[in-house]
Amino acid sequence: VQFNAGNYELAKVMAQSALEEFVGVEGISEQVAELSGKANAQIAINQRQRSDQAKDLVERGNEFYQQATFHYQNIFSTERRDLPYLSSSRNEAKKYYRLAISSYEEANRIDPALARDPDSLVSIRLGDCKTRLSSLVRGRGSRPGQFGRPINTPQSSIPSFRR
């Protein structure tokens, strides 16, 4: 019953307990071995499917991350854009960072092995997405290295410390 319901781990445990309970019954060990083998095969298939699904979510998250990064960099671009946009780069960056975060978090939920290594690309990008989204939501999109200088400030208005 548990096997047909997809509870393969429980089916294995119940089969082992039936083997211990009905030690002298003829043919029980063969049936338990067969059921355990089928359960192990189904468990392996399910793990492979979850791993594949998590990899697909990571790939989708990477695509969203690239889109968000593109829009994030456009916020600071000094190039004049002649093409009209329906949404600002800031709003697009926020949207794609949120999509990337949800994809990475869902992948981590499906395959917890992805989240175990804090130095993995998924963990690093997830942290980067959260940091950048937080700065965009707070209304600040400054990048490291700008040192608080507004983007459109002319060089002549910045005090010089040369002597």
mmCIF file of C-alpha atoms in Angstrom:
data_model
loop_
_atom_site.group_PDB
_atom_site.id
_atom_site.type_symbol
_atom_site.label_atom_id
_atom_site.label_comp_id
_atom_site.label_asym_id
_atom_site.label_seq_id
_atom_site.Cartn_x
_atom_site.Cartn_y
_atom_site.Cartn_z
ATOM 1 C CA VAL A 1 0.000 0.000 0.000
ATOM 2 C CA GLN A 2 2.757 2.466 0.963
ATOM 3 C CA PHE A 3 4.731 1.566 -2.155
ATOM 4 C CA ASN A 4 1.780 2.385 -4.422
ATOM 5 C CA ALA A 5 1.253 5.664 -2.551
ATOM 6 C CA GLY A 6 4.843 6.698 -3.315
ATOM 7 C CA ASN A 7 6.117 6.274 0.255
ATOM 8 C CA TYR A 8 9.085 4.157 -0.778
ATOM 9 C CA GLU A 9 11.162 4.675 2.379
ATOM 10 C CA LEU A 10 8.225 3.675 4.556
ATOM 11 C CA ALA A 11 7.523 0.678 2.317
ATOM 12 C CA LYS A 12 11.125 -0.519 2.825
ATOM 13 C CA VAL A 13 10.866 -0.151 6.602
ATOM 14 C CA MET A 14 7.531 -1.958 6.704
ATOM 15 C CA ALA A 15 8.909 -4.769 4.531
ATOM 16 C CA GLN A 16 11.880 -5.210 6.872
ATOM 17 C CA SER A 17 9.600 -5.297 9.913
ATOM 18 C CA ALA A 18 7.363 -7.874 8.164
ATOM 19 C CA LEU A 19 10.462 -9.986 7.499
ATOM 20 C CA GLU A 20 11.389 -9.861 11.194
ATOM 21 C CA GLU A 21 7.798 -10.559 12.291
ATOM 22 C CA PHE A 22 7.193 -13.496 9.936
ATOM 23 C CA VAL A 23 10.586 -15.193 10.129
ATOM 24 C CA GLY A 24 9.389 -18.729 9.455
ATOM 25 C CA VAL A 25 6.999 -17.905 6.591
ATOM 26 C CA GLU A 26 8.089 -19.433 3.312
ATOM 27 C CA GLY A 27 8.970 -16.969 0.506
ATOM 28 C CA ILE A 28 8.807 -13.845 2.676
ATOM 29 C CA SER A 29 12.484 -12.996 2.275
ATOM 30 C CA GLU A 30 12.217 -13.080 -1.545
ATOM 31 C CA GLN A 31 9.184 -10.799 -1.471
ATOM 32 C CA VAL A 32 10.883 -8.378 0.920
ATOM 33 C CA ALA A 33 14.032 -8.318 -1.223
ATOM 34 C CA GLU A 34 11.950 -7.660 -4.357
ATOM 35 C CA LEU A 35 9.961 -4.886 -2.682
ATOM 36 C CA SER A 36 13.125 -3.312 -1.240
ATOM 37 C CA GLY A 37 14.796 -3.411 -4.660
ATOM 38 C CA LYS A 38 11.820 -1.742 -6.327
ATOM 39 C CA ALA A 39 11.665 0.877 -3.575
ATOM 40 C CA ASN A 40 15.396 1.634 -3.916
ATOM 41 C CA ALA A 41 14.997 2.008 -7.684
ATOM 42 C CA GLN A 42 12.070 4.406 -7.261
ATOM 43 C CA ILE A 43 13.961 6.406 -4.624
ATOM 44 C CA ALA A 44 16.911 6.771 -7.030
ATOM 45 C CA ILE A 45 14.587 7.859 -9.853
ATOM 46 C CA ASN A 46 12.907 10.438 -7.610
ATOM 47 C CA GLN A 47 16.264 11.813 -6.447
ATOM 48 C CA ARG A 48 17.448 12.112 -10.054
ATOM 49 C CA GLN A 49 14.235 13.911 -11.021
ATOM 50 C CA ARG A 50 14.562 16.335 -8.095
ATOM 51 C CA SER A 51 18.195 16.966 -8.965
ATOM 52 C CA ASP A 52 17.302 17.636 -12.607
ATOM 53 C CA GLN A 53 14.478 19.942 -11.558
ATOM 54 C CA ALA A 54 16.823 21.834 -9.219
ATOM 55 C CA LYS A 55 19.401 22.187 -12.013
ATOM 56 C CA ASP A 56 16.723 23.577 -14.322
ATOM 57 C CA LEU A 57 15.727 26.098 -11.649
ATOM 58 C CA VAL A 58 19.365 27.116 -11.181
ATOM 59 C CA GLU A 59 19.708 27.645 -14.944
ATOM 60 C CA ARG A 60 16.544 29.739 -14.963
ATOM 61 C CA GLY A 61 17.849 31.653 -11.942
ATOM 62 C CA ASN A 62 21.110 32.305 -13.809
ATOM 63 C CA GLU A 63 19.168 33.696 -16.772
ATOM 64 C CA PHE A 64 17.178 35.976 -14.460
ATOM 65 C CA TYR A 65 20.409 36.990 -12.711
ATOM 66 C CA GLN A 66 21.979 37.966 -16.038
ATOM 67 C CA GLN A 67 18.913 39.995 -17.022
ATOM 68 C CA ALA A 68 18.859 41.715 -13.632
ATOM 69 C CA THR A 69 22.567 42.508 -13.831
ATOM 70 C CA PHE A 70 22.109 43.980 -17.301
ATOM 71 C CA HIS A 71 19.349 46.298 -16.058
ATOM 72 C CA TYR A 72 21.279 47.070 -12.873
ATOM 73 C CA GLN A 73 24.276 48.185 -14.919
ATOM 74 C CA ASN A 74 21.997 50.285 -17.149
ATOM 75 C CA ILE A 75 21.012 52.296 -14.083
ATOM 76 C CA PHE A 76 24.582 53.593 -13.927
ATOM 77 C CA SER A 77 25.192 53.832 -17.655
ATOM 78 C CA THR A 78 26.049 57.253 -19.022
ATOM 79 C CA GLU A 79 25.029 56.267 -22.547
ATOM 80 C CA ARG A 80 22.005 58.015 -23.893
ATOM 81 C CA ARG A 81 19.202 55.606 -24.720
ATOM 82 C CA ASP A 82 17.182 56.572 -27.761
ATOM 83 C CA LEU A 83 14.819 53.621 -27.543
ATOM 84 C CA PRO A 84 11.759 54.054 -25.346
ATOM 85 C CA TYR A 85 11.292 51.573 -22.516
ATOM 86 C CA LEU A 86 8.023 50.555 -20.892
ATOM 87 C CA SER A 87 9.704 50.246 -17.520
ATOM 88 C CA SER A 88 12.766 51.763 -15.913
ATOM 89 C CA SER A 89 15.987 49.814 -15.578
ATOM 90 C CA ARG A 90 15.604 50.036 -11.803
ATOM 91 C CA ASN A 91 12.173 48.364 -11.890
ATOM 92 C CA GLU A 92 13.353 45.736 -14.357
ATOM 93 C CA ALA A 93 16.404 44.959 -12.224
ATOM 94 C CA LYS A 94 14.194 44.555 -9.136
ATOM 95 C CA LYS A 95 11.817 42.277 -11.036
ATOM 96 C CA TYR A 96 14.577 40.019 -12.361
ATOM 97 C CA TYR A 97 16.428 39.902 -9.028
ATOM 98 C CA ARG A 98 13.192 38.763 -7.352
ATOM 99 C CA LEU A 99 12.703 36.079 -10.006
ATOM 100 C CA ALA A 100 16.315 34.917 -9.614
ATOM 101 C CA ILE A 101 15.959 34.778 -5.825
ATOM 102 C CA SER A 102 12.791 32.697 -6.029
ATOM 103 C CA SER A 103 14.396 30.327 -8.557
ATOM 104 C CA TYR A 104 17.534 29.845 -6.451
ATOM 105 C CA GLU A 105 15.559 29.382 -3.231
ATOM 106 C CA GLU A 106 13.231 26.841 -4.841
ATOM 107 C CA ALA A 107 16.250 24.950 -6.204
ATOM 108 C CA ASN A 108 17.750 24.928 -2.696
ATOM 109 C CA ARG A 109 14.461 23.654 -1.276
ATOM 110 C CA ILE A 110 14.249 20.837 -3.817
ATOM 111 C CA ASP A 111 17.925 19.868 -3.559
ATOM 112 C CA PRO A 112 19.327 20.915 -0.161
ATOM 113 C CA ALA A 113 22.819 19.862 -1.268
ATOM 114 C CA LEU A 114 22.970 23.079 -3.320
ATOM 115 C CA ALA A 115 22.678 25.238 -0.201
ATOM 116 C CA ARG A 116 25.237 23.337 1.888
ATOM 117 C CA ASP A 117 28.279 24.990 0.331
ATOM 118 C CA PRO A 118 28.293 28.735 1.046
ATOM 119 C CA ASP A 119 30.996 29.201 -1.615
ATOM 120 C CA SER A 120 28.911 27.639 -4.394
ATOM 121 C CA LEU A 121 27.853 29.783 -7.318
ATOM 122 C CA VAL A 122 24.206 29.421 -6.310
ATOM 123 C CA SER A 123 24.870 30.658 -2.764
ATOM 124 C CA ILE A 124 27.037 33.530 -3.964
ATOM 125 C CA ARG A 125 24.538 34.666 -6.587
ATOM 126 C CA LEU A 126 21.628 34.311 -4.181
ATOM 127 C CA GLY A 127 23.424 36.552 -1.700
ATOM 128 C CA ASP A 128 24.333 39.019 -4.438
ATOM 129 C CA CYS A 129 20.718 39.151 -5.637
ATOM 130 C CA LYS A 130 19.436 39.808 -2.130
ATOM 131 C CA THR A 131 22.038 42.520 -1.514
ATOM 132 C CA ARG A 132 21.401 44.330 -4.782
ATOM 133 C CA LEU A 133 17.628 44.012 -4.483
ATOM 134 C CA SER A 134 17.815 45.415 -0.976
ATOM 135 C CA SER A 135 19.806 48.418 -2.203
ATOM 136 C CA LEU A 136 17.337 48.990 -5.063
ATOM 137 C CA VAL A 137 14.315 48.740 -2.784
ATOM 138 C CA ARG A 138 15.850 51.215 -0.339
ATOM 139 C CA GLY A 139 16.285 53.552 -3.287
ATOM 140 C CA ARG A 140 20.043 53.384 -3.416
ATOM 141 C CA GLY A 141 21.754 51.727 -6.314
ATOM 142 C CA SER A 142 25.305 52.648 -5.551
ATOM 143 C CA ARG A 143 27.988 50.251 -6.588
ATOM 144 C CA PRO A 144 31.216 49.721 -4.719
ATOM 145 C CA GLY A 145 33.830 52.081 -6.062
ATOM 146 C CA GLN A 146 31.555 55.081 -6.571
ATOM 147 C CA PHE A 147 32.573 56.540 -3.202
ATOM 148 C CA GLY A 148 29.317 58.449 -2.879
ATOM 149 C CA ARG A 149 29.904 60.546 -5.993
ATOM 150 C CA PRO A 150 26.640 61.176 -7.841
ATOM 151 C CA ILE A 151 26.705 59.828 -11.382
ATOM 152 C CA ASN A 152 26.148 63.128 -13.177
ATOM 153 C CA THR A 153 28.511 65.224 -11.061
ATOM 154 C CA PRO A 154 31.010 67.001 -13.308
ATOM 155 C CA GLN A 155 34.661 66.374 -12.543
ATOM 156 C CA SER A 156 35.250 70.122 -12.010
ATOM 157 C CA SER A 157 32.868 70.219 -9.011
ATOM 158 C CA ILE A 158 34.726 67.463 -7.168
ATOM 159 C CA PRO A 159 37.333 68.924 -4.815
ATOM 160 C CA SER A 160 40.881 68.079 -5.709
ATOM 161 C CA PHE A 161 43.342 67.020 -3.086
ATOM 162 C CA ARG A 162 46.435 67.457 -5.226
ATOM 163 C CA ARG A 163 48.969 70.118 -4.269
#
